Every structure is written in structure tokens, then in C-alpha cells.
Tab-separated table of C-alpha atoms in Angstrom:
chain	number	residue	atom	x	y	z
Y	1	MET	CA	123.846	1.166	38.712
Y	2	ASN	CA	124.306	2.817	42.089
Y	3	SER	CA	126.745	5.189	40.709
Y	4	ILE	CA	124.604	6.225	37.688
Y	5	SER	CA	121.605	6.878	40.133
Y	6	GLN	CA	123.978	8.912	42.464
Y	7	PHE	CA	125.448	11.014	39.316
Y	8	LYS	CA	121.789	11.637	38.311
Y	9	ASP	CA	120.859	12.740	42.114
Y	10	TYR	CA	123.986	15.195	41.953
Y	11	ARG	CA	123.087	16.663	38.598
Y	12	LEU	CA	119.466	17.274	39.850
Y	13	GLN	CA	120.808	18.842	42.992
Y	14	ALA	CA	123.133	20.738	41.085
Y	15	SER	CA	120.545	22.277	38.762
Y	16	VAL	CA	118.179	23.207	41.642
Y	17	PHE	CA	121.339	25.006	43.508
Y	18	LEU	CA	122.024	26.703	40.168
Y	19	VAL	CA	118.388	27.899	39.661
Y	20	VAL	CA	117.942	28.959	43.368
Y	21	GLY	CA	121.181	30.811	43.106
Y	22	ILE	CA	120.297	32.601	39.850
Y	23	ILE	CA	117.088	33.628	41.450
Y	24	ILE	CA	118.775	34.915	44.714
Y	25	GLY	CA	121.253	36.757	42.739
Y	26	THR	CA	118.769	38.499	40.693
Y	27	LEU	CA	116.909	39.487	43.689
Y	28	LEU	CA	119.929	41.086	45.360
Y	29	ALA	CA	120.984	42.819	42.248
Y	30	ILE	CA	117.419	44.499	41.797
Y	31	GLN	CA	117.546	45.385	45.621
Y	32	ILE	CA	121.068	46.754	45.426
Y	33	ARG	CA	120.169	48.874	42.324
Y	34	SER	CA	116.727	50.376	43.675
Y	35	ASP	CA	116.562	53.377	45.744
Y	36	THR	CA	116.013	52.765	49.723
Y	37	VAL	CA	112.564	53.287	50.505
Y	38	THR	CA	111.022	53.142	54.079
Y	39	SER	CA	108.085	51.088	54.352
Y	40	ASN	CA	105.542	54.112	54.589
Y	41	GLU	CA	107.523	56.747	52.695
Y	42	GLY	CA	105.064	56.757	49.700
Y	43	ILE	CA	101.984	57.308	52.149
Y	44	SER	CA	103.770	60.015	54.349
Y	45	ASN	CA	104.759	61.854	51.183
Y	46	THR	CA	101.076	61.782	50.105
Y	47	ILE	CA	99.670	62.821	53.476
Y	48	ARG	CA	101.964	65.764	53.428
Y	49	ILE	CA	100.972	67.019	49.794
Y	50	GLU	CA	97.081	66.405	50.980
Y	51	ASN	CA	97.816	68.504	54.121
Y	52	ASP	CA	99.395	71.275	52.213
Y	53	LEU	CA	96.971	71.542	49.618
Y	54	LEU	CA	94.148	71.483	52.422
Y	55	ARG	CA	95.874	74.166	54.205
Y	56	SER	CA	96.452	76.618	51.155
Y	57	PHE	CA	92.632	76.193	50.035
Y	58	THR	CA	91.273	76.388	53.472
Y	59	GLN	CA	93.115	79.721	54.047
Y	60	GLU	CA	91.985	81.125	50.711
Y	61	HIS	CA	88.599	80.053	51.517
Y	62	GLN	CA	88.469	81.881	54.837
Y	63	VAL	CA	89.821	85.130	53.311
Y	64	LEU	CA	87.020	84.989	50.675
Y	65	THR	CA	84.440	84.033	53.167
Y	66	LEU	CA	85.161	86.941	55.280
Y	67	GLN	CA	85.191	89.313	52.327
Y	68	LEU	CA	81.966	87.892	51.169
Y	69	GLU	CA	80.214	88.308	54.510
Y	70	GLU	CA	81.410	91.992	54.784
Y	71	LEU	CA	79.953	92.698	51.345
Y	72	GLN	CA	76.674	90.814	52.142
Y	73	ARG	CA	76.381	93.022	55.431
Y	74	LYS	CA	76.857	96.213	53.368
Y	75	ARG	CA	74.401	95.152	50.685
Y	76	LYS	CA	71.714	94.377	53.144
Y	77	GLU	CA	72.159	97.735	54.837
Y	78	LEU	CA	71.935	99.585	51.371
Y	79	GLU	CA	68.895	97.424	50.371
Y	80	ALA	CA	67.222	98.358	53.780
Y	81	ILE	CA	67.727	101.973	53.166
Y	82	THR	CA	66.513	101.576	49.397
Y	83	GLU	CA	63.312	99.835	50.546
Y	84	ARG	CA	62.527	102.546	53.104
Y	85	ASN	CA	62.870	104.885	50.302
Y	86	SER	CA	60.429	102.837	47.857
Y	87	SER	CA	56.741	102.937	47.990
Y	88	LYS	CA	54.583	101.225	50.573
Y	89	LYS	CA	53.340	98.868	47.461
Y	90	VAL	CA	56.865	97.775	46.761
Y	91	GLN	CA	57.797	97.239	50.287
Y	92	SER	CA	54.970	95.145	50.755
Y	93	GLN	CA	55.634	93.121	47.612
Y	94	LEU	CA	59.136	92.495	48.815
Y	95	LYS	CA	58.002	91.206	52.328
Y	96	LEU	CA	55.299	88.799	50.970
Y	97	LEU	CA	57.872	87.428	48.192
Y	98	ARG	CA	60.516	86.821	50.807
Y	99	GLN	CA	58.102	84.947	52.857
Y	100	SER	CA	56.717	82.864	49.837
Y	101	ALA	CA	60.294	82.060	49.039
Y	102	HIS	CA	61.110	81.145	52.583
Y	103	VAL	CA	64.268	83.340	52.382
Y	104	GLN	CA	63.693	85.231	55.575
Y	105	SER	CA	64.968	84.512	59.096
Y	106	ILE	CA	62.561	81.950	60.878
Y	107	GLU	CA	61.814	81.609	64.421
Y	108	GLY	CA	59.952	78.780	66.038
Y	109	ALA	CA	60.361	75.626	68.015
Y	110	GLY	CA	62.285	72.722	66.691
Y	111	ILE	CA	65.203	70.462	67.138
Y	112	ARG	CA	68.877	70.729	67.478
Y	113	ILE	CA	70.960	67.789	66.445
Y	114	THR	CA	74.740	67.605	67.205
Y	115	ILE	CA	77.013	65.235	65.478
Y	116	GLU	CA	80.704	64.788	66.369
Y	117	ASP	CA	81.961	62.222	63.920
Y	118	GLY	CA	85.476	60.463	64.154
Y	119	VAL	CA	85.623	60.277	67.736
Y	120	ALA	CA	87.303	57.143	69.530
Y	121	GLY	CA	87.833	55.599	66.101
Y	122	GLY	CA	84.343	55.819	64.933
Y	123	LEU	CA	83.005	56.841	61.435
Y	124	TYR	CA	83.039	59.989	59.532
Y	125	LEU	CA	79.976	61.760	58.303
Y	126	THR	CA	79.969	62.318	54.497
Y	127	ALA	CA	78.172	64.736	52.125
Y	128	ALA	CA	75.824	61.682	51.308
Y	129	ASP	CA	75.037	61.193	54.966
Y	130	MET	CA	74.404	65.093	55.231
Y	131	ARG	CA	72.078	64.986	52.198
Y	132	ASP	CA	70.101	62.174	53.705
Y	133	MET	CA	69.515	63.976	57.000
Y	134	VAL	CA	68.410	67.327	55.298
Y	135	ASN	CA	66.124	65.118	53.066
Y	136	ALA	CA	64.678	63.479	56.114
Y	137	LEU	CA	64.202	66.614	57.794
Y	138	PHE	CA	62.444	68.524	54.994
Y	139	LEU	CA	60.238	65.354	54.541
Y	140	GLN	CA	58.907	65.753	58.112
Y	141	GLY	CA	58.015	69.408	57.625
Y	142	ALA	CA	61.162	71.495	58.622
Y	143	GLN	CA	60.325	75.055	57.824
Y	144	GLY	CA	64.014	75.821	57.691
Y	145	ILE	CA	67.264	73.976	58.315
Y	146	VAL	CA	70.682	75.492	59.578
Y	147	VAL	CA	73.905	73.646	59.641
Y	148	ASN	CA	76.650	75.332	61.806
Y	149	GLY	CA	75.078	78.607	60.969
Y	150	THR	CA	74.675	78.162	57.325
Y	151	ARG	CA	71.077	78.245	56.020
Y	152	VAL	CA	70.577	75.102	53.878
Y	153	SER	CA	67.994	75.157	50.893
Y	154	ALA	CA	66.547	72.076	49.189
Y	155	LEU	CA	68.600	73.074	46.067
Y	156	MET	CA	71.929	73.693	47.727
Y	157	PRO	CA	74.819	71.340	46.581
Y	158	ILE	CA	76.294	69.611	49.641
Y	159	ARG	CA	79.876	68.175	48.638
Y	160	ASP	CA	82.746	66.263	50.136
Y	161	ALA	CA	86.293	67.672	50.276
Y	162	PHE	CA	88.883	66.015	52.305
Y	163	ASP	CA	87.496	66.111	55.954
Y	164	THR	CA	85.063	68.977	55.581
Y	165	ILE	CA	81.723	69.368	53.849
Y	166	PHE	CA	80.557	72.098	51.478
Y	167	PHE	CA	77.161	73.584	51.964
Y	168	GLY	CA	77.167	75.752	48.686
Y	169	ASN	CA	80.553	77.489	48.715
Y	170	ARG	CA	80.506	77.431	52.713
Y	171	GLN	CA	82.867	74.909	54.553
Y	172	VAL	CA	81.608	73.305	57.259
Y	173	SER	CA	83.580	70.870	59.597
Y	174	SER	CA	82.743	68.625	62.659
Y	175	PRO	CA	81.311	69.051	65.142
Y	176	PHE	CA	78.124	69.532	63.244
Y	177	VAL	CA	75.198	71.354	64.827
Y	178	ILE	CA	71.953	71.097	62.673
Y	179	GLU	CA	68.901	73.142	63.787
Y	180	ALA	CA	65.429	72.854	62.161
Y	181	VAL	CA	62.168	74.405	62.886
Y	182	GLY	CA	59.190	72.373	63.052
Y	183	ASN	CA	57.446	69.808	65.025
Y	184	TYR	CA	59.741	68.101	67.290
Y	185	GLU	CA	58.494	64.646	67.369
Y	186	ALA	CA	58.186	64.503	63.472
Y	187	LEU	CA	61.700	65.734	63.098
Y	188	LEU	CA	63.134	63.301	65.615
Y	189	TYR	CA	61.405	60.599	63.616
Y	190	GLY	CA	63.018	61.873	60.607
Y	191	VAL	CA	66.499	62.062	62.087
Y	192	ARG	CA	65.859	58.177	63.080
Y	193	GLU	CA	64.707	57.434	59.353
Y	194	ALA	CA	68.024	58.977	58.066
Y	195	LYS	CA	69.675	55.731	59.180
Y	196	LEU	CA	73.072	57.287	59.323
Y	197	LYS	CA	76.125	55.074	59.845
Y	198	LYS	CA	77.107	54.204	63.435
Y	199	ILE	CA	77.873	57.898	64.650
Y	200	LYS	CA	76.714	59.206	67.935
Y	201	ILE	CA	73.915	61.838	67.292
Y	202	TYR	CA	72.489	63.889	70.163
Y	203	ALA	CA	69.010	65.207	69.583
Y	204	GLU	CA	67.415	67.908	71.806
Y	205	ARG	CA	64.070	69.820	71.893
Y	206	VAL	CA	64.441	73.547	71.577
Y	207	ASP	CA	61.544	75.809	72.424
Y	208	GLN	CA	63.083	78.941	70.739
Y	209	LEU	CA	65.338	78.748	67.696
Y	210	THR	CA	66.119	81.573	65.223
Y	211	LEU	CA	67.536	80.525	61.865
Y	212	ALA	CA	69.346	83.014	59.855
Y	213	SER	CA	68.151	83.951	56.416
Y	214	TYR	CA	69.633	82.874	53.326
Y	215	ASP	CA	72.998	84.799	52.632
Y	216	ALA	CA	71.925	85.113	48.713
Y	217	LEU	CA	69.499	83.450	46.667
Y	218	ILE	CA	70.640	81.075	43.707
Y	219	PRO	CA	71.793	83.394	40.988
Y	220	PHE	CA	69.270	82.771	38.213
Y	221	THR	CA	71.275	83.032	34.965
Y	222	ASP	CA	69.199	80.550	32.841
Y	223	THR	CA	65.787	80.892	34.388
Y	224	LYS	CA	63.204	83.620	33.396
Y	225	LEU	CA	59.586	84.181	34.410
Y	226	LEU	CA	57.146	82.819	31.667
Y	227	ALA	CA	54.873	85.690	32.087
Y	228	PRO	CA	57.199	88.686	33.561
Y	229	ASP	CA	54.598	91.301	32.836
Y	230	THR	CA	51.620	89.486	34.423
Y	231	PRO	CA	50.794	91.671	37.718
Y	232	LEU	CA	51.878	89.592	40.828
Y	233	SER	CA	48.939	88.412	42.964
Y	234	LEU	CA	49.995	86.688	46.503
E	1	MET	CA	121.427	17.491	52.061
E	2	LYS	CA	117.837	17.166	50.649
E	3	LYS	CA	116.466	18.754	53.745
E	4	ILE	CA	118.828	21.653	53.461
E	5	LEU	CA	117.789	22.221	49.878
E	6	THR	CA	114.133	22.077	50.656
E	7	VAL	CA	114.701	24.644	53.444
E	8	VAL	CA	116.264	26.910	51.066
E	9	ILE	CA	113.690	26.677	48.376
E	10	VAL	CA	111.091	27.036	50.845
E	11	ILE	CA	112.624	30.394	52.066
E	12	THR	CA	113.187	31.767	48.727
E	13	CYS	CA	109.780	31.146	47.625
E	14	ALA	CA	108.315	32.748	50.735
E	15	LEU	CA	110.493	35.821	50.209
E	16	LEU	CA	109.455	36.110	46.598
E	17	VAL	CA	105.518	35.961	47.665
E	18	VAL	CA	106.208	38.638	50.398
E	19	GLN	CA	108.063	40.864	48.102
E	20	SER	CA	105.332	40.629	45.343
E	21	ARG	CA	102.500	41.173	47.739
E	22	SER	CA	104.245	44.343	49.195
E	23	TYR	CA	104.788	45.769	45.792
E	24	SER	CA	101.165	45.434	44.859
E	25	ALA	CA	99.922	46.986	47.924
E	26	ALA	CA	102.142	49.924	47.685
E	27	LYS	CA	101.054	50.547	44.069
E	28	LYS	CA	97.508	50.305	44.778
E	29	ASN	CA	97.813	52.525	47.793
E	30	GLY	CA	99.339	55.158	45.626
E	31	THR	CA	96.793	54.836	42.797
E	32	VAL	CA	93.715	55.145	45.188
E	33	THR	CA	95.183	57.992	47.347
E	34	SER	CA	96.230	60.168	44.301
E	35	LYS	CA	92.818	59.771	42.485
E	36	ASN	CA	90.852	60.849	45.980
E	37	ILE	CA	93.129	64.079	46.493
E	38	LEU	CA	92.372	65.141	42.735
E	39	SER	CA	88.764	64.830	42.980
E	40	GLU	CA	88.607	66.516	46.637
E	41	VAL	CA	90.929	69.438	45.367
E	42	SER	CA	88.468	69.987	42.630
E	43	VAL	CA	85.565	70.648	45.141
E	44	PHE	CA	87.825	73.136	46.947
E	45	GLN	CA	88.848	74.856	43.737
E	46	LEU	CA	85.035	75.096	42.797
E	47	ALA	CA	83.769	76.303	46.060
E	48	ASN	CA	86.501	78.973	46.179
E	49	GLN	CA	85.663	80.002	42.596
E	50	GLU	CA	81.975	80.174	43.498
E	51	THR	CA	82.786	82.452	46.435
E	52	ARG	CA	84.807	84.662	44.203
E	53	ASN	CA	81.984	85.046	41.768
E	54	ALA	CA	79.574	85.697	44.732
E	55	VAL	CA	81.952	88.477	45.697
E	56	LEU	CA	82.053	90.060	42.544
E	57	LYS	CA	78.073	89.862	42.471
E	58	GLU	CA	77.684	91.333	45.923
E	59	GLN	CA	80.027	94.401	44.797
E	60	LYS	CA	78.178	94.765	41.786
E	61	LYS	CA	74.846	94.928	43.622
E	62	ILE	CA	76.235	97.404	45.977
E	63	ASP	CA	77.523	99.762	43.334
E	64	GLU	CA	73.955	99.548	41.877
E	65	LEU	CA	72.197	100.282	44.965
E	66	SER	CA	74.696	103.247	45.738
E	67	SER	CA	74.030	104.649	42.191
E	68	GLN	CA	71.032	105.934	40.355
E	69	LEU	CA	70.081	102.389	39.534
E	70	ALA	CA	68.489	101.629	42.986
E	71	SER	CA	64.858	101.503	41.460
E	72	GLU	CA	66.219	98.852	38.869
E	73	SER	CA	67.900	96.827	41.751
E	74	VAL	CA	64.716	96.662	43.651
E	75	ALA	CA	62.900	95.452	40.392
E	76	LYS	CA	65.514	92.869	39.768
E	77	GLU	CA	65.218	91.602	43.454
E	78	ILE	CA	61.575	91.166	43.012
E	79	ALA	CA	61.927	89.199	39.816
E	80	THR	CA	64.509	87.040	41.505
E	81	LEU	CA	62.086	86.375	44.529
E	82	ARG	CA	59.173	85.666	42.032
E	83	ILE	CA	61.323	82.848	40.544
E	84	ALA	CA	62.498	81.620	43.921
E	85	ALA	CA	59.081	81.618	45.524
E	86	GLY	CA	57.817	79.091	42.961
E	87	LEU	CA	54.359	80.491	42.514
E	88	GLU	CA	54.774	81.316	38.845
E	89	ALA	CA	55.679	79.420	35.699
E	90	VAL	CA	59.431	79.668	34.660
E	91	THR	CA	61.251	78.957	31.473
E	92	GLY	CA	64.922	78.543	30.367
E	93	GLU	CA	67.277	75.896	28.789
E	94	GLY	CA	67.931	72.753	30.511
E	95	ILE	CA	67.805	68.891	30.505
E	96	GLU	CA	65.234	66.202	31.080
E	97	VAL	CA	66.130	63.057	32.842
E	98	THR	CA	63.539	60.117	32.369
E	99	ILE	CA	63.788	56.865	34.493
E	100	ASP	CA	61.414	54.234	33.260
E	101	LYS	CA	60.892	52.244	36.428
E	102	SER	CA	60.553	52.625	40.071
E	103	VAL	CA	63.919	53.297	41.861
E	104	PRO	CA	64.626	53.746	45.570
E	105	ALA	CA	64.407	57.586	46.814
E	106	PHE	CA	68.272	57.574	47.564
E	107	TRP	CA	68.918	57.376	43.849
E	108	ILE	CA	66.571	60.614	43.236
E	109	VAL	CA	68.434	62.216	46.101
E	110	ASP	CA	71.683	61.274	44.418
E	111	LEU	CA	70.596	62.602	41.030
E	112	LEU	CA	69.324	66.042	42.420
E	113	ALA	CA	72.690	66.385	44.307
E	114	GLN	CA	74.693	65.989	40.988
E	115	LEU	CA	72.276	68.385	39.324
E	116	THR	CA	72.580	71.022	42.053
E	117	SER	CA	76.453	70.697	42.048
E	118	SER	CA	76.459	71.489	38.253
E	119	GLY	CA	74.182	74.591	38.208
E	120	ALA	CA	70.590	73.473	38.309
E	121	GLU	CA	68.439	76.518	39.102
E	122	VAL	CA	64.925	75.125	39.032
E	123	ILE	CA	64.007	71.456	39.276
E	124	ALA	CA	60.829	69.726	38.996
E	125	ILE	CA	59.958	65.867	39.429
E	126	ASN	CA	56.952	64.653	37.115
E	127	GLY	CA	55.895	68.287	36.916
E	128	ASN	CA	56.046	69.202	40.624
E	129	ARG	CA	58.398	71.752	41.475
E	130	TYR	CA	61.149	70.993	44.029
E	131	LEU	CA	61.466	73.785	46.648
E	132	ASP	CA	62.184	74.064	50.448
E	133	ARG	CA	58.392	73.659	51.116
E	134	THR	CA	57.913	70.541	48.772
E	135	ALA	CA	61.215	68.891	49.324
E	136	GLY	CA	61.591	65.489	50.949
E	137	LEU	CA	61.853	62.085	49.133
E	138	ARG	CA	60.879	58.544	50.588
E	139	ASP	CA	59.907	55.294	49.282
E	140	VAL	CA	56.461	54.221	49.336
E	141	SER	CA	54.760	51.106	47.724
E	142	GLY	CA	54.626	51.641	44.121
E	143	GLY	CA	56.472	54.841	43.843
E	144	LEU	CA	57.913	57.680	45.790
E	145	LEU	CA	56.356	60.359	48.101
E	146	MET	CA	57.444	63.940	47.587
E	147	ARG	CA	56.503	65.423	50.850
E	148	SER	CA	52.880	64.972	50.411
E	149	VAL	CA	52.570	64.310	46.567
E	150	PHE	CA	52.898	60.685	45.418
E	151	LEU	CA	54.975	60.036	42.413
E	152	ARG	CA	54.462	57.084	40.138
E	153	PRO	CA	57.025	55.770	37.646
E	154	PRO	CA	58.382	56.655	35.103
E	155	TYR	CA	60.057	59.516	36.795
E	156	THR	CA	60.730	62.754	34.803
E	157	VAL	CA	63.175	65.059	36.391
E	158	THR	CA	63.135	68.604	34.602
E	159	VAL	CA	66.005	70.971	35.148
E	160	ILE	CA	66.678	74.471	34.196
E	161	GLY	CA	70.161	75.258	33.965
E	162	PRO	CA	73.176	75.189	31.719
E	163	GLN	CA	72.251	72.376	29.681
E	164	VAL	CA	75.577	71.327	28.519
E	165	GLU	CA	77.132	71.148	31.887
E	166	LEU	CA	73.999	69.348	33.447
E	167	ARG	CA	74.084	66.667	30.549
E	168	ASN	CA	77.807	65.969	30.937
E	169	THR	CA	77.856	65.726	34.640
E	170	VAL	CA	74.901	63.392	34.705
E	171	SER	CA	76.210	61.258	31.596
E	172	GLN	CA	80.017	61.035	32.337
E	173	THR	CA	81.681	57.873	33.524
E	174	GLY	CA	80.985	57.623	37.162
E	175	GLY	CA	78.127	59.884	36.795
E	176	PHE	CA	74.361	59.246	37.884
E	177	VAL	CA	73.533	57.205	34.754
E	178	ASP	CA	76.623	55.042	34.814
E	179	ARG	CA	76.096	54.223	38.405
E	180	ILE	CA	72.547	53.547	38.518
E	181	LYS	CA	72.625	51.239	35.237
E	182	LYS	CA	75.549	49.283	36.958
E	183	THR	CA	73.297	48.575	39.920
E	184	ILE	CA	70.080	48.122	37.902
E	185	PRO	CA	71.146	47.015	34.343
E	186	ASP	CA	67.865	46.608	32.968
E	187	LEU	CA	66.778	50.305	33.916
E	188	ARG	CA	66.289	52.733	30.980
E	189	VAL	CA	67.490	56.303	31.563
E	190	ILE	CA	67.225	58.939	29.158
E	191	VAL	CA	69.016	62.301	29.258
E	192	ALA	CA	67.618	64.948	26.930
E	193	GLN	CA	68.975	68.443	26.271
E	194	ARG	CA	66.284	71.066	25.867
E	195	GLU	CA	66.539	74.643	24.532
E	196	SER	CA	63.385	75.698	26.078
E	197	ILE	CA	61.677	74.070	29.302
E	198	VAL	CA	58.448	75.232	31.172
E	199	ILE	CA	58.173	74.446	34.712
E	200	ARG	CA	54.934	75.526	36.338
């Protein structure tokens, strides 16, 4: 009996060793056949590609932006000359329409908000955060808003791309300086209401702000006046 | 002997578990990162294309101003400003998005963001034109406040712009309709294309 149970024990042990041996052998075979990969090689390749793409798009964007700014400057000069040569009635119409459309530069007291995200391991601002901030400032009566020198309208698309934010087709990076003309206390309330993530925000009262005019209006391709021949009354 | 066997089995199992987890983590990391890069590259491409288009438009305006067409250019500027000022009714093709119940303001802000990124030119919410002087949304009891105008549900967001692009962006997987219905399953959202919309 003893010898039978010993034999069964021996068979069980041998089976287990066999199975374990097959598993280890298979793992070794797979390991030997596979390519050697360092623990973070996949991630570093991805980061390298991302940085190359970002660099190439940013360079192209900078060249195009400089070209656009130069053309906008020339166009504004020519428009000014054309207006001076137009009738007084037309000049007056243009001035009133620009005021109504809020496209001219704005001066007045307001608030300056500085946001430096990602500092000391902190969180990063996203396009959604920026939209919430712009919404909160407009809600509190901001007459105009500028972010890092770019005038922002209520219908301007604000989008994320890598570690920058696009306002329309303008790329804006941290630190973000937001200026808004309006009642300081109301705008400060709006900033607090925006409830951004745990990112340090510095807000200060500014007695005299000058916000640049819009570079260009939205191109109205699909929109027409319902009654274009009706005389304008402002 | 049994002890040695037990130790060998435990070590082998531990190695198997570690290997399997590291493989899953590496695969997941690769998938998530490549998806993020593609969507963010497309934002850059779109922005650069928009800037190129803007450069061409500015050049065309300069050519018009420099030529005999200066008076026509001023007339066009006046027409554009009349639309932008929001004092007169405008018309064009577009879409209507109707949300049947009250939703938090951030959803409407999210919808407006998708619409403006897809070429929306003029937007109205429950017949109220959305401009710089009327912008700003917040939650109030029973509805929304758009600056100083109270909006009661259902909310109808009327948009003039390229109707096909607008509809596709809002209705696509991961778009506004998809995301809000996952969060609020019993909400009804209708997106309708229109050949002619009037916004006053």
C-alpha cells in the first residue's frame, strides 16, 4: 500500500513538474523569439513623433500668422484711405456699424487675469476651461475680452491642440493673460464662478485697458440680410 | 520536495501575472496616445488651413481696394457689419437643434463650441440672437439665463451655416448628441437640417 501511494505521489509530482517545465519552456521560447524592447521605448517613440509634428505645425502656423498680420495691416491702411475718400454719410454709417457690432477697439477700466498652468506639477488649462471663463466674463457684462492679445468673440471657436489652445486660428500658449473691460467686481465674481480646476489664477483691477479691435469678422458665406435694400437706421 | 514544488509554482504564476499585466498596460497606452495625437493634429491642420484661407481673403480685399472696385468693397464691408451688428433679420441655410428638457448651462456652452468649430455664422437660442452683447449662459431655477434673458425649455438652438457639416459634427459618434444622451438617456434631442432659416 505504501509503495502504491508512493508511486501515485511520484506520478503527481512528475506531472506537475512536466507542466511547469512546459510553461517555462514556452515563455523562454517566446521571449527569445521576440524583439528586445526597453520598458518605455513605445512611449518615447510616441513622444518623439508628437514633438516633431507639433514643431512642424507650429512653424507653419507662425509663418502664416505673420503673413496674415502683414496683410491685415495693409488692408486696414487701404480701408482708411478709401473711407476718407468716401462720402461723410458712408463714413458715419461705417463708424456706427462698427460700434454696434463691437468690432472696434475698446478702452476702459476692467480686469486682468493671469493664469500660469502646469506649474510645480499642477493641472493644465484646457479649451473647455477657457470657454467657461469667457462665458462667465460675458455673463458678467464684459464689453470685450482679449486673451494674449487676441480679441475673443462669443462665436469664436476655442479648441485644444497638444499643449496650446486655439482661439479661431490663433495659437495661444501659457501663461494666459485675459483682459476684459467692464465692472471689476462683477468680472471678478465671474472669474470665481467659472470654477476652474485647481490652477492658480491672479486677478487685478486695471484702471485703463485698451483692447484691440477684431482682426477680421467671421466670413459670412451662408448668411444674407433678409431685407438688404431696407435703408439702415441706427 | 513538496515545498520546492510549491515555491516553483508560485514563482511561475507570479511571473505569468506580471507579464500579462505589463502587456495590457503597454497596449492600452499605445492605443490611447495615438488616438489623442490624431485628434489634436487635426485641430492644428484645421487652424492652419483657416489661416491660409484668411490670407487669401485678405489679399483679395487688398486687390479690390487697390483697384476700381473700392466703392464695392466699402458696400461689402457695410453689408458684413450689418449682419455682424445683429440689428437686422438674417437668413440662410443651417440646422435647428431642439432639446426637450432643462439641461445644465455647460451643455449649451458645449453645443455652441461644437457649432462654432464647424462653421456656424449666426446662432440664436429660443429666438434670441447670440452675440457678444447677449452672450453668457448660467443655470437658474427652471431654465437658463442668457445674459439677462430667461430661457425656458424646450431649448431650440437655430444656426445659420453649412448645414451638412453642422449636422454631421453634432450628430457624429462622440459629438454633442452622443455625449448628452449617454449622460441623460431619457433626453430627447432633435437635429434638423433647414434650407432656409430666418433669425431676427
